[in-house]
Coordinates of N, CA and C and ligand atoms in Angstrom, one line a residue:
M1020 N 0.8 -1.2 0.0 CA 0.0 0.0 0.0 C 0.9 1.3 0.0
I1021 N 0.5 2.2 -0.8 CA 1.3 3.4 -0.9 C 0.7 4.6 -0.1
T1022 N 1.5 5.3 0.7 CA 1.0 6.5 1.4 C 1.7 7.7 0.7
E1023 N 0.9 8.6 0.3 CA 1.4 9.8 -0.4 C 1.2 11.0 0.5
N1024 N 2.3 11.7 0.9 CA 2.2 12.9 1.7 C 2.3 14.1 0.8
K1025 N 1.1 14.8 0.7 CA 1.0 15.9 -0.2 C 1.8 17.1 0.1
N1026 N 1.7 17.6 1.4 CA 2.7 18.6 1.8 C 3.2 18.2 3.2
L1027 N 4.5 17.9 3.2 CA 5.1 17.5 4.4 C 5.1 18.6 5.5
F1028 N 5.1 18.2 6.7 CA 5.2 19.2 7.8 C 6.5 19.8 7.8
N1029 N 6.6 21.1 7.5 CA 7.8 21.8 7.5 C 7.6 23.1 8.4
V1030 N 8.2 23.0 9.6 CA 8.0 24.0 10.6 C 8.4 25.4 10.1
Q1031 N 9.6 25.5 9.5 CA 10.0 26.8 9.0 C 9.1 27.5 8.0
Q1032 N 8.7 26.6 7.0 CA 7.8 27.1 6.0 C 6.5 27.5 6.6
L1033 N 6.0 26.7 7.5 CA 4.7 27.0 8.1 C 4.8 28.3 8.9
Q1034 N 5.9 28.5 9.6 CA 6.0 29.7 10.4 C 6.0 30.9 9.5
T1035 N 6.7 30.8 8.4 CA 6.8 31.9 7.5 C 5.4 32.2 6.9
D1036 N 4.7 31.2 6.5 CA 3.4 31.4 5.9 C 2.4 31.9 6.9
L1037 N 2.4 31.4 8.1 CA 1.5 31.8 9.1 C 1.8 33.3 9.5
S1038 N 3.1 33.7 9.7 CA 3.4 35.0 10.0 C 2.9 36.0 9.0
R1039 N 3.1 35.6 7.7 CA 2.7 36.5 6.6 C 1.2 36.7 6.6
L1040 N 0.4 35.7 7.0 CA -1.0 35.8 7.0 C -1.6 36.4 8.2
V1041 N -1.0 36.0 9.4 CA -1.6 36.5 10.6 C -1.0 37.9 11.0
G1042 N 0.2 38.1 10.4 CA 0.9 39.4 10.7 C 2.0 39.2 11.8
T1043 N 3.2 39.7 11.5 CA 4.3 39.4 12.4 C 4.1 40.0 13.8
E1044 N 3.2 41.0 13.9 CA 3.0 41.7 15.2 C 2.3 40.8 16.2
S1045 N 1.6 39.7 15.6 CA 0.9 38.8 16.5 C 1.7 37.5 16.7
A1046 N 3.0 37.7 17.1 CA 3.9 36.6 17.3 C 3.3 35.5 18.1
N1047 N 2.6 35.9 19.2 CA 1.9 34.9 20.1 C 1.0 34.0 19.3
Q1048 N 0.2 34.6 18.5 CA -0.8 33.9 17.7 C -0.2 32.9 16.8
V1049 N 0.9 33.4 16.1 CA 1.6 32.5 15.2 C 2.2 31.3 16.0
G1050 N 2.7 31.6 17.1 CA 3.3 30.5 17.9 C 2.2 29.5 18.3
E1051 N 1.1 30.0 18.7 CA 0.0 29.1 19.1 C -0.5 28.2 18.0
L1052 N -0.7 28.9 16.8 CA -1.2 28.2 15.6 C -0.2 27.1 15.2
L1053 N 1.1 27.5 15.3 CA 2.2 26.5 14.9 C 2.1 25.3 15.8
D1054 N 1.9 25.5 17.1 CA 1.8 24.4 18.1 C 0.6 23.5 17.7
Y1055 N -0.5 24.2 17.3 CA -1.7 23.5 17.0 C -1.5 22.6 15.7
Y1056 N -0.9 23.2 14.7 CA -0.6 22.5 13.5 C 0.3 21.3 13.8
Q1057 N 1.3 21.5 14.7 CA 2.2 20.3 15.0 C 1.5 19.2 15.6
K1058 N 0.5 19.5 16.5 CA -0.2 18.5 17.2 C -1.2 17.8 16.2
C1059 N -1.8 18.6 15.4 CA -2.7 18.0 14.4 C -1.9 17.0 13.4
H1060 N -0.7 17.5 13.1 CA 0.1 16.7 12.2 C 0.5 15.3 12.9
A1061 N 0.8 15.4 14.2 CA 1.2 14.2 14.9 C 0.0 13.3 15.0
A1062 N -1.2 13.8 15.2 CA -2.4 13.0 15.2 C -2.7 12.3 13.9
S1063 N -2.4 13.0 12.8 CA -2.6 12.5 11.5 C -1.6 11.4 11.2
A1064 N -0.4 11.5 11.7 CA 0.7 10.5 11.5 C 0.3 9.2 12.2
I1065 N -0.2 9.4 13.4 CA -0.7 8.3 14.3 C -1.8 7.5 13.5
L1066 N -2.8 8.3 13.1 CA -3.9 7.7 12.4 C -3.5 7.0 11.1
G1067 N -2.6 7.6 10.4 CA -2.1 7.0 9.1 C -1.4 5.7 9.4
T1068 N -0.7 5.6 10.5 CA 0.0 4.3 10.8 C -1.0 3.3 11.2
R1069 N -2.1 3.7 12.0 CA -3.1 2.8 12.3 C -3.8 2.2 11.1
L1070 N -4.0 3.0 10.1 CA -4.7 2.6 8.9 C -3.7 1.6 8.1
E1071 N -2.5 1.9 8.1 CA -1.5 1.1 7.4 C -1.5 -0.3 8.1
N1072 N -1.5 -0.3 9.4 CA -1.4 -1.6 10.2 C -2.7 -2.4 9.9
L1073 N -3.8 -1.7 9.9 CA -5.1 -2.3 9.6 C -5.1 -3.1 8.3
D1074 N -4.6 -2.4 7.3 CA -4.5 -2.9 5.9 C -3.6 -4.2 5.9
E1075 N -2.5 -4.0 6.6 CA -1.5 -5.1 6.7 C -2.1 -6.4 7.4
E1076 N -2.9 -6.1 8.4 CA -3.5 -7.2 9.2 C -4.6 -7.9 8.3
Y1077 N -5.4 -7.1 7.6 CA -6.3 -7.7 6.7 C -5.7 -8.6 5.6
Q1078 N -4.5 -8.1 5.1 CA -3.8 -8.8 4.1 C -3.3 -10.1 4.6
T1079 N -2.8 -10.1 5.8 CA -2.3 -11.3 6.5 C -3.4 -12.3 6.8
Q1080 N -4.5 -11.8 7.3 CA -5.6 -12.7 7.8 C -6.6 -13.1 6.8
H1081 N -6.9 -12.1 5.9 CA -8.0 -12.4 4.9 C -7.5 -12.4 3.5
W1082 N -6.2 -12.2 3.2 CA -5.7 -12.1 1.9 C -6.5 -11.1 1.0
H1083 N -6.8 -10.0 1.7 CA -7.5 -8.9 1.0 C -7.0 -7.6 1.6
N1084 N -6.7 -6.7 0.7 CA -6.3 -5.3 1.1 C -7.5 -4.4 1.0
P1085 N -8.0 -3.9 2.1 CA -9.1 -3.0 1.9 C -8.7 -1.6 1.4
I1086 N -7.4 -1.2 1.7 CA -7.0 0.1 1.3 C -6.1 0.0 0.0
H1087 N -6.5 0.7 -1.0 CA -5.7 0.8 -2.2 C -4.5 1.7 -2.0
H1088 N -4.8 3.0 -1.5 CA -3.7 3.9 -1.1 C -4.2 4.9 -0.2
L1089 N -3.3 5.6 0.4 CA -3.6 6.6 1.4 C -3.0 8.0 1.0
E1090 N -3.7 9.1 1.2 CA -3.1 10.4 0.9 C -3.2 11.2 2.2
S1091 N -2.2 12.0 2.5 CA -2.2 12.8 3.7 C -1.8 14.2 3.3
R1092 N -2.5 15.2 3.9 CA -2.2 16.5 3.6 C -2.5 17.4 4.9
I1093 N -1.7 18.5 4.9 CA -1.9 19.5 6.0 C -2.5 20.7 5.3
K1094 N -3.5 21.3 5.9 CA -4.1 22.5 5.3 C -3.2 23.6 5.2
S1095 N -3.0 24.3 4.0 CA -2.1 25.4 3.9 C -2.7 26.6 4.7
P1096 N -1.8 27.4 5.4 CA -2.4 28.5 6.1 C -3.3 29.4 5.3
K1097 N -3.0 29.5 4.0 CA -3.8 30.3 3.1 C -5.2 29.8 3.0
S1098 N -5.3 28.5 2.8 CA -6.7 27.9 2.7 C -7.4 27.9 4.0
L1099 N -6.6 27.9 5.1 CA -7.2 28.0 6.5 C -7.9 29.4 6.6
I1100 N -7.1 30.4 6.2 CA -7.7 31.8 6.3 C -8.9 32.0 5.5
N1101 N -8.8 31.5 4.2 CA -9.9 31.6 3.3 C -11.2 30.9 3.9
K1102 N -11.0 29.7 4.4 CA -12.1 29.0 5.0 C -12.7 29.7 6.2
M1103 N -11.9 30.3 7.0 CA -12.4 31.1 8.2 C -13.2 32.3 7.7
R1104 N -12.7 32.9 6.7 CA -13.4 34.1 6.1 C -14.8 33.7 5.6
K1105 N -14.8 32.6 4.9 CA -16.0 32.1 4.3 C -17.0 31.7 5.4
K1106 N -16.5 31.1 6.4 CA -17.4 30.7 7.5 C -17.7 31.9 8.5
Q1107 N -17.1 33.0 8.2 CA -17.2 34.2 9.0 C -16.8 34.0 10.5
L1108 N -15.7 33.3 10.7 CA -15.2 33.0 12.0 C -14.2 34.1 12.4
A1109 N -14.1 34.4 13.7 CA -13.2 35.3 14.2 C -11.8 34.7 14.1
P1110 N -10.8 35.6 13.6 CA -9.5 35.0 13.3 C -8.7 34.7 14.6
T1111 N -9.2 33.8 15.4 CA -8.5 33.5 16.7 C -8.2 32.0 16.7
I1112 N -7.2 31.6 17.6 CA -6.8 30.2 17.7 C -8.0 29.4 18.3
K1113 N -8.8 30.1 19.1 CA -10.0 29.4 19.7 C -11.0 29.0 18.6
S1114 N -11.2 29.9 17.7 CA -12.2 29.5 16.6 C -11.6 28.4 15.7
V1115 N -10.3 28.4 15.5 CA -9.7 27.3 14.8 C -9.9 26.0 15.5
Q1116 N -9.6 26.0 16.8 CA -9.7 24.8 17.6 C -11.2 24.3 17.7
E1117 N -12.1 25.2 17.8 CA -13.5 24.8 18.0 C -14.3 24.5 16.7
Q1118 N -13.8 25.2 15.6 CA -14.7 25.1 14.3 C -14.0 24.4 13.1
I1119 N -12.7 24.3 13.2 CA -12.0 23.8 12.0 C -11.4 22.4 12.3
F1120 N -11.9 21.4 11.6 CA -11.5 20.0 12.0 C -10.6 19.4 10.9
D1121 N -10.3 20.1 9.9 CA -9.5 19.5 8.8 C -8.1 20.2 8.6
I1122 N -7.5 20.6 9.7 CA -6.1 21.1 9.6 C -5.3 19.9 9.0
A1123 N -5.6 18.7 9.6 CA -4.9 17.5 9.2 C -6.0 16.7 8.4
G1124 N -5.7 16.2 7.2 CA -6.6 15.4 6.4 C -6.0 14.2 5.9
L1125 N -6.8 13.1 5.9 CA -6.3 11.8 5.3 C -7.4 11.4 4.3
R1126 N -6.9 10.9 3.2 CA -7.9 10.4 2.2 C -7.6 8.9 2.0
V1127 N -8.6 8.1 2.3 CA -8.4 6.6 2.2 C -9.1 6.2 1.0
V1128 N -8.3 5.7 0.0 CA -8.9 5.2 -1.2 C -8.9 3.7 -1.2
T1129 N -10.2 3.1 -1.3 CA -10.3 1.7 -1.1 C -10.5 1.0 -2.4
N1130 N -10.4 -0.4 -2.3 CA -10.6 -1.2 -3.6 C -12.1 -1.3 -3.9
Y1131 N -12.9 -1.6 -2.8 CA -14.4 -1.9 -3.1 C -15.2 -1.0 -2.1
P1132 N -16.5 -0.8 -2.5 CA -17.4 0.0 -1.6 C -17.5 -0.5 -0.2
D1133 N -17.6 -1.8 0.1 CA -17.7 -2.3 1.4 C -16.5 -2.0 2.3
D1134 N -15.4 -1.9 1.6 CA -14.1 -1.6 2.4 C -14.2 -0.3 3.2
V1135 N -14.9 0.7 2.6 CA -15.1 2.0 3.3 C -15.7 1.8 4.7
F1136 N -16.7 0.9 4.7 CA -17.5 0.8 6.0 C -16.7 -0.2 6.9
T1137 N -16.0 -1.2 6.3 CA -15.2 -2.0 7.1 C -14.1 -1.2 7.9
I1138 N -13.5 -0.3 7.2 CA -12.5 0.6 7.8 C -13.1 1.4 8.9
E1139 N -14.3 2.0 8.6 CA -15.0 2.8 9.6 C -15.2 2.0 10.9
E1140 N -15.7 0.7 10.7 CA -16.0 -0.2 11.8 C -14.8 -0.5 12.6
E1141 N -13.7 -0.7 11.9 CA -12.5 -1.1 12.6 C -11.9 0.1 13.4
L1142 N -12.0 1.3 12.9 CA -11.6 2.5 13.6 C -12.4 2.8 14.8
D1143 N -13.7 2.5 14.6 CA -14.7 2.7 15.7 C -14.4 1.8 16.9
K1144 N -13.9 0.6 16.6 CA -13.5 -0.4 17.6 C -12.3 0.1 18.4
Q1145 N -11.5 0.9 17.9 CA -10.3 1.3 18.6 C -10.7 2.3 19.7
T1146 N -10.6 1.8 20.9 CA -11.3 2.6 22.0 C -10.7 3.9 22.3
D1147 N -9.5 4.2 21.9 CA -9.0 5.5 22.2 C -9.3 6.5 21.1
L1148 N -9.9 6.1 20.1 CA -10.3 7.0 19.0 C -11.8 7.3 19.2
E1149 N -12.2 8.6 18.8 CA -13.6 8.9 18.9 C -14.0 9.6 17.6
I1150 N -15.1 9.0 17.0 CA -15.6 9.7 15.8 C -16.6 10.8 16.2
I1151 N -16.2 12.0 15.9 CA -17.1 13.1 16.4 C -18.0 13.7 15.3
R1152 N -17.7 13.4 14.0 CA -18.5 13.9 12.9 C -18.5 12.8 11.9
R1153 N -19.7 12.7 11.2 CA -19.8 11.7 10.2 C -20.8 12.2 9.1
K1154 N -20.3 12.2 7.9 CA -21.2 12.5 6.8 C -21.1 11.4 5.8
D1155 N -22.2 10.7 5.6 CA -22.3 9.6 4.7 C -22.8 10.0 3.3
Y1156 N -21.9 10.4 2.5 CA -22.3 10.8 1.1 C -22.3 9.6 0.2
I1157 N -22.2 8.4 0.8 CA -22.3 7.2 -0.1 C -23.7 6.7 -0.1
H1158 N -24.3 6.6 1.1 CA -25.7 6.3 1.1 C -26.6 7.5 0.8
H1159 N -26.1 8.7 0.9 CA -26.8 9.9 0.6 C -25.9 10.8 -0.3
P1160 N -25.8 10.4 -1.6 CA -24.9 11.2 -2.4 C -25.3 12.7 -2.5
K1161 N -24.3 13.6 -2.8 CA -24.6 15.0 -3.0 C -25.3 15.2 -4.3
A1162 N -25.9 16.3 -4.5 CA -26.6 16.6 -5.8 C -25.7 16.4 -7.0
S1163 N -24.4 16.8 -6.8 CA -23.5 16.6 -7.9 C -23.2 15.2 -8.3
G1164 N -23.5 14.3 -7.4 CA -23.2 12.9 -7.6 C -22.1 12.4 -6.7
Y1165 N -21.5 13.3 -6.0 CA -20.3 13.1 -5.1 C -20.6 12.0 -4.1
R1166 N -19.7 11.0 -4.0 CA -19.9 9.9 -3.0 C -18.6 9.7 -2.2
S1167 N -18.7 9.8 -0.9 CA -17.6 9.6 0.0 C -18.1 9.5 1.4
L1168 N -17.3 8.9 2.3 CA -17.7 8.9 3.7 C -16.7 9.9 4.4
H1169 N -17.2 10.9 5.0 CA -16.4 11.9 5.7 C -16.5 11.6 7.2
L1170 N -15.3 11.5 7.8 CA -15.3 11.3 9.3 C -14.4 12.3 9.9
V1171 N -14.7 12.7 11.1 CA -13.7 13.5 11.9 C -13.4 12.7 13.2
L1172 N -12.2 12.3 13.4 CA -11.8 11.5 14.6 C -11.0 12.3 15.5
L1173 N -11.2 12.1 16.8 CA -10.2 12.7 17.8 C -9.2 11.6 18.1
V1174 N -7.9 12.0 18.0 CA -6.8 11.1 18.1 C -5.9 11.5 19.3
P1175 N -5.6 10.6 20.2 CA -4.8 11.0 21.3 C -3.3 11.1 20.9
V1176 N -2.7 12.2 21.3 CA -1.3 12.5 21.0 C -0.6 12.7 22.3
Y1177 N 0.6 12.1 22.5 CA 1.4 12.3 23.7 C 2.4 13.3 23.4
Q1178 N 2.2 14.5 24.1 CA 3.2 15.6 24.0 C 4.0 15.6 25.3
T1179 N 5.1 16.3 25.3 CA 5.9 16.3 26.5 C 5.1 16.8 27.7
S1180 N 4.1 17.6 27.5 CA 3.3 18.2 28.5 C 2.1 17.3 29.0
G1181 N 2.0 16.1 28.3 CA 0.9 15.2 28.6 C 0.1 14.8 27.4
S1182 N -1.1 14.2 27.6 CA -1.8 13.7 26.5 C -2.9 14.7 26.1
V1183 N -3.1 14.8 24.7 CA -4.1 15.7 24.2 C -4.8 15.0 23.0
R1184 N -6.1 15.4 22.7 CA -6.7 14.8 21.6 C -7.0 15.8 20.5
L1185 N -6.6 15.5 19.3 CA -6.7 16.4 18.2 C -7.5 15.8 17.0
P1186 N -8.2 16.7 16.3 CA -9.1 16.2 15.2 C -8.3 15.9 13.9
V1187 N -8.7 14.8 13.2 CA -8.2 14.5 11.9 C -9.4 14.2 11.0
E1188 N -9.5 14.8 9.9 CA -10.6 14.5 9.0 C -10.2 13.4 8.0
I1189 N -11.1 12.4 7.8 CA -10.8 11.4 6.9 C -11.9 11.3 5.8
Q1190 N -11.4 11.3 4.6 CA -12.4 11.1 3.5 C -12.1 9.7 2.9
L1191 N -13.1 8.8 3.0 CA -13.0 7.5 2.5 C -13.8 7.3 1.3
R1192 N -13.2 6.8 0.2 CA -14.0 6.5 -1.0 C -13.3 5.4 -1.8
T1193 N -14.0 4.9 -2.8 CA -13.4 3.8 -3.7 C -12.5 4.5 -4.7
M1194 N -11.8 3.7 -5.5 CA -11.0 4.2 -6.5 C -11.8 4.9 -7.6
G1195 N -13.0 4.3 -7.9 CA -13.8 4.9 -8.9 C -14.4 6.2 -8.4
M1196 N -14.8 6.3 -7.2 CA -15.3 7.5 -6.6 C -14.2 8.6 -6.6
D1197 N -13.0 8.2 -6.4 CA -11.9 9.1 -6.3 C -11.6 9.7 -7.7
M1198 N -11.6 8.8 -8.6 CA -11.4 9.2 -10.0 C -12.4 10.3 -10.4
W1199 N -13.7 9.9 -10.1 CA -14.8 10.8 -10.4 C -14.6 12.2 -9.8
A1200 N -14.3 12.1 -8.4 CA -14.2 13.4 -7.7 C -13.1 14.3 -8.2
S1201 N -12.0 13.7 -8.7 CA -10.9 14.5 -9.3 C -11.4 15.2 -10.5
L1202 N -12.1 14.5 -11.4 CA -12.6 15.1 -12.6 C -13.7 16.2 -12.4
E1203 N -14.6 15.9 -11.4 CA -15.6 16.8 -11.1 C -15.0 18.1 -10.5
H1204 N -14.0 17.9 -9.7 CA -13.3 19.1 -9.1 C -12.7 19.9 -10.2
K1205 N -12.1 19.3 -11.2 CA -11.5 20.0 -12.4 C -12.5 20.8 -13.1
L1206 N -13.7 20.2 -13.3 CA -14.8 20.9 -14.0 C -15.2 22.2 -13.2
R1207 N -15.3 22.0 -11.8 CA -15.7 23.1 -11.0 C -14.7 24.3 -11.0
Y1208 N -13.4 24.0 -11.1 CA -12.4 25.0 -10.9 C -11.8 25.5 -12.2
K1209 N -12.1 24.9 -13.4 CA -11.6 25.4 -14.6 C -12.7 26.5 -15.1
T1210 N -12.5 27.7 -14.6 CA -13.6 28.7 -14.7 C -13.8 29.2 -16.1
R1211 N -12.8 28.9 -17.0 CA -13.0 29.4 -18.4 C -13.8 28.5 -19.3
T1212 N -14.3 27.4 -18.7 CA -15.1 26.5 -19.5 C -16.4 27.2 -19.9
P1213 N -16.8 27.1 -21.2 CA -18.1 27.7 -21.6 C -19.3 27.1 -20.8
E1214 N -20.3 28.0 -20.5 CA -21.3 27.6 -19.6 C -22.2 26.4 -20.0
D1215 N -22.5 26.4 -21.4 CA -23.3 25.3 -21.9 C -22.6 24.0 -21.7
K1216 N -21.2 24.0 -21.8 CA -20.4 22.8 -21.7 C -20.5 22.4 -20.2
I1217 N -20.4 23.3 -19.3 CA -20.4 23.0 -17.9 C -21.7 22.3 -17.6
D1218 N -22.8 22.9 -18.0 CA -24.2 22.3 -17.8 C -24.3 20.9 -18.3
Q1219 N -23.7 20.7 -19.5 CA -23.8 19.4 -20.1 C -23.0 18.4 -19.3
Y1220 N -21.7 18.8 -18.9 CA -20.9 17.9 -18.1 C -21.4 17.6 -16.7
V1221 N -22.0 18.6 -16.1 CA -22.6 18.4 -14.8 C -23.6 17.3 -14.8
T1222 N -24.5 17.3 -15.8 CA -25.5 16.3 -15.9 C -24.9 14.9 -16.2
T1223 N -23.9 14.9 -17.2 CA -23.3 13.6 -17.5 C -22.5 13.0 -16.3
L1224 N -21.9 13.9 -15.6 CA -21.1 13.4 -14.4 C -22.0 12.8 -13.3
Q1225 N -23.2 13.4 -13.2 CA -24.2 12.9 -12.2 C -24.5 11.4 -12.6
T1226 N -24.8 11.2 -13.9 CA -25.1 9.9 -14.4 C -23.9 8.9 -14.2
Y1227 N -22.7 9.4 -14.5 CA -21.5 8.5 -14.4 C -21.3 8.1 -13.0
A1228 N -21.6 9.1 -12.0 CA -21.3 8.7 -10.6 C -22.2 7.5 -10.2
A1229 N -23.4 7.5 -10.7 CA -24.3 6.4 -10.3 C -23.8 5.1 -11.1
D1230 N -23.4 5.3 -12.3 CA -22.9 4.1 -13.1 C -21.7 3.5 -12.4
I1231 N -20.7 4.4 -12.0 CA -19.5 3.9 -11.3 C -19.9 3.1 -10.0
A1232 N -20.8 3.7 -9.3 CA -21.2 3.0 -8.0 C -21.8 1.6 -8.3
Q1233 N -22.6 1.5 -9.4 CA -23.2 0.2 -9.8 C -22.1 -0.8 -10.2
I1234 N -21.2 -0.3 -11.0 CA -20.1 -1.2 -11.5 C -19.2 -1.7 -10.4
E1235 N -18.9 -0.8 -9.5 CA -18.0 -1.1 -8.4 C -18.7 -2.2 -7.5
T1236 N -20.0 -2.0 -7.3 CA -20.8 -3.0 -6.5 C -20.8 -4.4 -7.2
N1237 N -21.0 -4.3 -8.6 CA -20.9 -5.6 -9.4 C -19.6 -6.3 -9.3
L1238 N -18.5 -5.5 -9.3 CA -17.2 -6.1 -9.3 C -16.9 -6.7 -7.9
Q1239 N -17.5 -6.0 -6.9 CA -17.3 -6.5 -5.5 C -18.0 -7.8 -5.3
N1240 N -19.2 -7.9 -5.9 CA -19.9 -9.2 -5.9 C -19.2 -10.3 -6.5
I1241 N -18.5 -10.1 -7.6 CA -17.7 -11.1 -8.2 C -16.6 -11.5 -7.3
S1242 N -15.9 -10.5 -6.8 CA -14.7 -10.7 -5.9 C -15.1 -11.5 -4.7
Q1243 N -16.3 -11.2 -4.1 CA -16.8 -11.9 -2.9 C -17.1 -13.3 -3.3
D1244 N -17.7 -13.5 -4.4 CA -18.1 -14.9 -4.8 C -16.8 -15.7 -5.0
L1245 N -15.8 -15.1 -5.6 CA -14.6 -15.9 -5.9 C -13.8 -16.3 -4.6
N1246 N -14.1 -15.5 -3.5 CA -13.4 -15.8 -2.2 C -13.6 -17.2 -1.8
Q1247 N -14.8 -17.8 -2.1 CA -15.0 -19.2 -1.6 C -14.1 -20.2 -2.3
Y1248 N -13.5 -19.8 -3.4 CA -12.6 -20.8 -4.1 C -11.1 -20.6 -3.7
T1249 N -10.8 -19.7 -2.8 CA -9.4 -19.5 -2.4 C -9.1 -20.5 -1.3
D1250 N -7.8 -21.1 -1.4 CA -7.5 -22.1 -0.3 C -6.9 -21.4 0.9
Ligands
GTP2003 P1 -16.0 22.3 5.2 O1 -16.3 23.2 6.3 O2 -15.2 22.9 4.1 O3 -15.5 21.0 5.6 O4 -17.4 22.1 4.5 P2 -18.4 21.0 4.8 O5 -18.1 20.2 6.0 O6 -19.8 21.5 4.6 O7 -18.1 20.1 3.5 P3 -18.0 18.6 3.3 O8 -17.4 18.0 4.5 O9 -19.3 18.1 2.9 O10 -17.0 18.5 2.1 C1 -15.7 19.1 2.1 C2 -14.8 18.4 1.1 O11 -15.4 17.3 0.5 C3 -14.4 19.3 0.0 O12 -13.3 20.1 0.3 C4 -14.1 18.3 -1.1 O13 -12.8 17.8 -1.0 C5 -15.1 17.3 -0.9 N1 -16.4 17.5 -1.7 C6 -17.6 17.8 -1.1 N2 -18.5 17.9 -2.1 C7 -17.9 17.6 -3.3 C8 -18.4 17.6 -4.6 O14 -19.5 17.8 -5.0 N3 -17.4 17.3 -5.6 C9 -16.1 17.1 -5.3 N4 -15.3 16.8 -6.3 N5 -15.7 17.1 -4.0 C10 -16.5 17.4 -3.0
MG2004 MG1 -16.0 19.2 6.2

């Protein structure tokens, strides 16, 4: 299984970016935000390892890898500020801690649809983790056709000062759903696309999202049927 780290935790870069955005006069705030980022990153690394171990155990015991690959990213200070503006949050560390749960984000791309819920179940069993938010866009797809399971987990982190729990957002989806989401994202952000073309593709993509879901379920059924013939 491959784990891809999209932007590695780089304290110096982060400090420079945060200072630029928050303003160097608020050195205190920059320091606090940097601390918070570090703890969230630690939480994400712990959860990433738990997911890798889970996949390895399934491979050993069931000859099946639920996870195709894992992606990990830290929210850039710029997108943090944009999100806070959009949500009209006061630019304080308190509102980051209370309202923003995706400073650290993991994307788990699975082989089959059932794997998404198997992983959720297994994480739920780990008694020191707590699922504090859940959005099931697989059983309840978005109007766009978007399908994924979004979870926010509180993960215990041991700092020199003691134990703290930090949130990590996980997006779980199949390979097909992931491919679809990348393309749909491209359509959304390529703003120079002519409007009639956008309308046409929006509709086509809604249909394709349902087609992909159906095909992935069919493939899963074949795979599960074949399991009885493995020795
Ligand atoms: P945030 O406060 O930004 O988390 O908003 P939210 O909690 O209302 O959003 P949600 O958790 O539903 O989705 C946030 C993320 O899911 C986005 O940043 C995207 O990565 C992904 N996402 C949600 N809807 C879509 C969609 O229709 N298309 C694609 N491609 N991605 C989506
Ligand atoms: Mg969200």
